Structures are given as C-alpha cells and as structure tokens.
Short mmCIF file of C-alpha atoms in Angstrom, two decimals:
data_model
loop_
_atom_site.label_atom_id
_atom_site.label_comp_id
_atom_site.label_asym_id
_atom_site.label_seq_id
_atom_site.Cartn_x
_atom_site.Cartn_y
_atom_site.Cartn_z
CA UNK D 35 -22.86 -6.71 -22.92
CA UNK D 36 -21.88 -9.53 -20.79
CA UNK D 37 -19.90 -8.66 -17.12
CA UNK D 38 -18.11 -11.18 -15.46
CA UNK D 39 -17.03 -10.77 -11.97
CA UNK D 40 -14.36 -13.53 -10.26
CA UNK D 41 -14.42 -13.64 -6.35
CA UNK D 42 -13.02 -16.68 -4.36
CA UNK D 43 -9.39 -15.94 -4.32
CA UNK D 44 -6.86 -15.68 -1.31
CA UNK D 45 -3.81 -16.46 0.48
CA UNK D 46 -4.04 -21.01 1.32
CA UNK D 47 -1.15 -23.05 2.42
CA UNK D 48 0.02 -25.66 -0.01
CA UNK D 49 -2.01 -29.06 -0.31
CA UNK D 50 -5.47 -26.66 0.29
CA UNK D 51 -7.71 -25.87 -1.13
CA UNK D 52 -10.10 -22.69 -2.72
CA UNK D 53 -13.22 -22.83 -4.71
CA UNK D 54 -13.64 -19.42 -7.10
CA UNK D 55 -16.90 -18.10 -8.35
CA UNK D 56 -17.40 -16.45 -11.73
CA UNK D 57 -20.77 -14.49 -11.72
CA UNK D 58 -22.26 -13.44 -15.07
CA UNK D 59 -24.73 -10.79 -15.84
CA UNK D 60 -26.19 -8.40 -18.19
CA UNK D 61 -27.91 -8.90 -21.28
CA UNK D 62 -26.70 -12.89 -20.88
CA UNK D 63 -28.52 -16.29 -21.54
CA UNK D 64 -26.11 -18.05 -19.78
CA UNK D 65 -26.60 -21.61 -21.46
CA UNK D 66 -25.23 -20.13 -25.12
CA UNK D 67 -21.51 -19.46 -23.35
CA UNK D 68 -18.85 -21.76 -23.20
CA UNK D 69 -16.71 -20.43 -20.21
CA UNK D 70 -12.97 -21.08 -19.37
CA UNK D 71 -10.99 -20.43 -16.32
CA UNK D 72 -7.27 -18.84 -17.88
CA UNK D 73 -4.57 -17.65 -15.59
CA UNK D 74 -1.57 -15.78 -15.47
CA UNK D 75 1.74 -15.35 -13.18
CA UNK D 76 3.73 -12.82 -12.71
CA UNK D 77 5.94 -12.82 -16.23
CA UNK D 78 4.38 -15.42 -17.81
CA UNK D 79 1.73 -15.73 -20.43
CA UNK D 80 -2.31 -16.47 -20.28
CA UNK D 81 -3.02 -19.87 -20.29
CA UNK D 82 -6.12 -21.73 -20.01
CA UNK D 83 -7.17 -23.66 -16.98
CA UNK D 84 -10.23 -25.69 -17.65
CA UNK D 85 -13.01 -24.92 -20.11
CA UNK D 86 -16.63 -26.07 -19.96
CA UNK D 87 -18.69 -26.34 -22.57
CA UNK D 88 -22.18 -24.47 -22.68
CA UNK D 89 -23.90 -28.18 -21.53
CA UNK D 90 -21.66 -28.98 -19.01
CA UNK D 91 -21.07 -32.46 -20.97
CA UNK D 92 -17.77 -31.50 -22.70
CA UNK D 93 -15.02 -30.35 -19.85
CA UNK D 94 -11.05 -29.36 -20.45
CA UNK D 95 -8.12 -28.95 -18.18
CA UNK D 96 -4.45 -27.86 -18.60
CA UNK D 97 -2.33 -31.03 -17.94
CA UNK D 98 -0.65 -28.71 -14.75
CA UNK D 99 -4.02 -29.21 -13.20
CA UNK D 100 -5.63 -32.26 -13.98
CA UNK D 101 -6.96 -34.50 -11.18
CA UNK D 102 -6.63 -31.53 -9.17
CA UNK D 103 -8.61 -28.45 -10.48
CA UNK D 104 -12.79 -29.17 -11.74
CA UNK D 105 -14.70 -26.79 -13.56
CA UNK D 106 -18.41 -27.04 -13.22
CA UNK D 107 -21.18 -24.63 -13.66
CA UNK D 108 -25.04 -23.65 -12.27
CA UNK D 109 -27.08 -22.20 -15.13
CA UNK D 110 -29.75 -21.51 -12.74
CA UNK D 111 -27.21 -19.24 -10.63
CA UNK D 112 -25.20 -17.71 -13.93
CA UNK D 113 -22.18 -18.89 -12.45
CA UNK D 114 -19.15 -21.19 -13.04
CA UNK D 115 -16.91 -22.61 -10.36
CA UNK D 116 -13.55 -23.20 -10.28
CA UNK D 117 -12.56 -26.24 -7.82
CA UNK D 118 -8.83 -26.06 -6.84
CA UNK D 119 -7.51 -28.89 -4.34
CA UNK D 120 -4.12 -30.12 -3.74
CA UNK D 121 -2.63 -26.27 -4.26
CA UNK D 122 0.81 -26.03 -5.25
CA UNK D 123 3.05 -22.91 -5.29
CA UNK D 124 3.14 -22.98 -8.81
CA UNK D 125 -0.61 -22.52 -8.91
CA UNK D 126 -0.14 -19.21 -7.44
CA UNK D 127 -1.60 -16.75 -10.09
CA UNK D 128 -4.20 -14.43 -10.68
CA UNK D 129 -7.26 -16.30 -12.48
CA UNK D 130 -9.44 -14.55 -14.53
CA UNK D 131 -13.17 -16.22 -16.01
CA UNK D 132 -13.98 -16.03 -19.84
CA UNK D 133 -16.56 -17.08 -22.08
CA UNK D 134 -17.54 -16.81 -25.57
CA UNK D 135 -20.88 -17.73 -27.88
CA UNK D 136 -20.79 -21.12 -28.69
CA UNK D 137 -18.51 -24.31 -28.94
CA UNK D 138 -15.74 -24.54 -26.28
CA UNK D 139 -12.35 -23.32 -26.73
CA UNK D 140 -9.45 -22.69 -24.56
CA UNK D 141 -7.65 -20.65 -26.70
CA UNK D 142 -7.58 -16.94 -25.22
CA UNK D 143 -8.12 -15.29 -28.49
CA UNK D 144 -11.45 -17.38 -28.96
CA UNK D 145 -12.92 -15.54 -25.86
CA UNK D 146 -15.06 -12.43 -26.09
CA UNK D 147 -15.37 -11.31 -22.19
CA UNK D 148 -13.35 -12.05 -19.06
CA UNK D 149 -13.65 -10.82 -15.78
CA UNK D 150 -10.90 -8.99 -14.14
CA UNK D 151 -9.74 -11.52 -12.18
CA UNK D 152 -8.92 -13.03 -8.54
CA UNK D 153 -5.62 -13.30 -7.56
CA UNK D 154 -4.47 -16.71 -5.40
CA UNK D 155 -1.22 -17.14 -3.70
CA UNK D 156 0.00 -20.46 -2.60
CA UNK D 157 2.60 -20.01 0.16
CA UNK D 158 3.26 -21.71 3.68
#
C-alpha cells in the first residue's frame, strides 16, 4: 500500500501564488510512480493538472494552467510539488495527488492511489 498525503493549500489573493506538497509513503519505491496533480470544483468533474513522469523527463499540464502551474518532484524526499503562480479564481479547487506504476497518464481512471486532497481558494 501506497499513502499519499497533500498539504500546501489555503486561502491567496489572485495573481499569488502557493506551492503544494504530495508526500508518499509505505511500501513505495518512489522512482516506479508516475504522479499527477487532478483537481476538482465544486460541481464539476476531476481533471488532471500536470503529470510527471517517473524520471522527471516527460512533464504534462492542462492547457488552463500552462505557463503558470510546474510539476516537479524529489525522489530523495518521496515527494512531488505542485508550483501554482499567477492564481486565478477559477483555479480555486480542491487538488488531490495521484500516481500509478509505470508510464505517465493523466487520465483519472489510469491512477491507482490519490491522496485526499488540499483544498485552495482564490479570492480577493
């Protein structure tokens, strides 16, 4: 079993900025898992942020956030980041950290564990 645990999230003012952590554990070798950052608003569906791939040389991002959002990740620490400038309202959601065995993905069904998410609101 692999436990993911999101922390970073919060209340920012519009043009700010966050960075949000996802720590994994448990029975893990971190380098095997592709990991994705998906998010969700209030009535809306799941969708994928960025995705990494497990060598870092391979990264994805939802055209809402490109330029604006990076994903990167520290084997050393188990953890992948989530770098969110430039926030917009419409960014407000809660964000949850994924990951799966093997080649990348950002397709939700493709993932095998998530975390259980940080919530970020955007608002002056």
């Amino acid at each position: 079993q692999v436990q993911l645990v999101e922390s970073g999230g919060g209340l920012v003012q519009p043009g700010g900025s966050l960075r949000l952590s996802c720590a994994a554990s448990g029975r893990t070798l971190f380098s095997m898992y592709s990991m994705d950052w998906f998010r969700q608003a209030p009535g809306k569906e799941r969708e994928c942020v960025a995705a990494i791939s497990r060598s870092s040389l391979t990264t994805a991002y939802a055209d809402s956030v490109k330029g604006r959002f990076t994903i990167s990740r520290d084997t050393a620490k188990n953890t992948v980041y989530l770098q969110m400038n430039s926030l917009k309202p419409e960014d407000t959601a809660v964000y949850y950290c994924a990951g799966r065995v093997g080649t990348w993905s950002t397709s939700k069904d493709d993932m095998v564990y998530w975390g259980k998410g940080t919530l970020v609101t955007v608002s002056s």
